[in-house]
């Protein structure tokens, strides 16, 4: 016996799972992740600066390797 409550499609367990879904990026058990307010993003220039900084550090460290050009 099936009871429908006003909707034309039957309810399934998947509907409850989707309704209760949590964004995996906001899980509390993920380590080393900054949890910012919804819609708040960092500036892309931080990533550009990090890339330049790491690149300069690698070039500086490689300059200590003997036999380089």
Coordinates of C-alpha atoms in Angstrom, one line a residue, residues 26-62:
X26 CA 32.7 22.5 4.9
X27 CA 33.1 19.2 6.7
X28 CA 34.4 19.8 10.3
X29 CA 36.8 16.8 10.1
X30 CA 38.9 18.2 7.2
X31 CA 42.3 19.3 8.5
X32 CA 44.1 22.5 7.5
X33 CA 41.2 24.1 5.8
X34 CA 40.1 27.6 6.5
X35 CA 36.3 27.8 7.0
X36 CA 35.2 31.2 5.7
X37 CA 31.8 32.7 5.5
X38 CA 29.6 31.7 2.7
X39 CA 30.5 33.7 -0.5
X40 CA 33.8 34.9 0.9
X41 CA 36.8 34.1 -1.3
X42 CA 40.4 35.1 -1.2
X43 CA 41.9 37.3 -3.8
X44 CA 43.6 35.5 -6.8
X45 CA 46.6 37.8 -6.2
X46 CA 47.5 35.8 -3.1
X47 CA 47.9 32.7 -5.3
X48 CA 49.9 34.6 -7.9
X49 CA 52.2 36.0 -5.1
X50 CA 52.6 32.5 -3.6
X51 CA 53.6 31.1 -7.0
X52 CA 56.2 33.9 -7.5
X53 CA 57.5 33.5 -4.0
X54 CA 57.9 29.7 -4.2
X55 CA 59.5 30.1 -7.7
X56 CA 62.0 32.6 -6.4
X57 CA 62.8 30.3 -3.4
X58 CA 63.4 27.3 -5.7
X59 CA 65.7 29.3 -8.0
X60 CA 67.6 30.7 -5.0
X61 CA 68.1 27.2 -3.5
X62 CA 69.1 25.8 -6.9

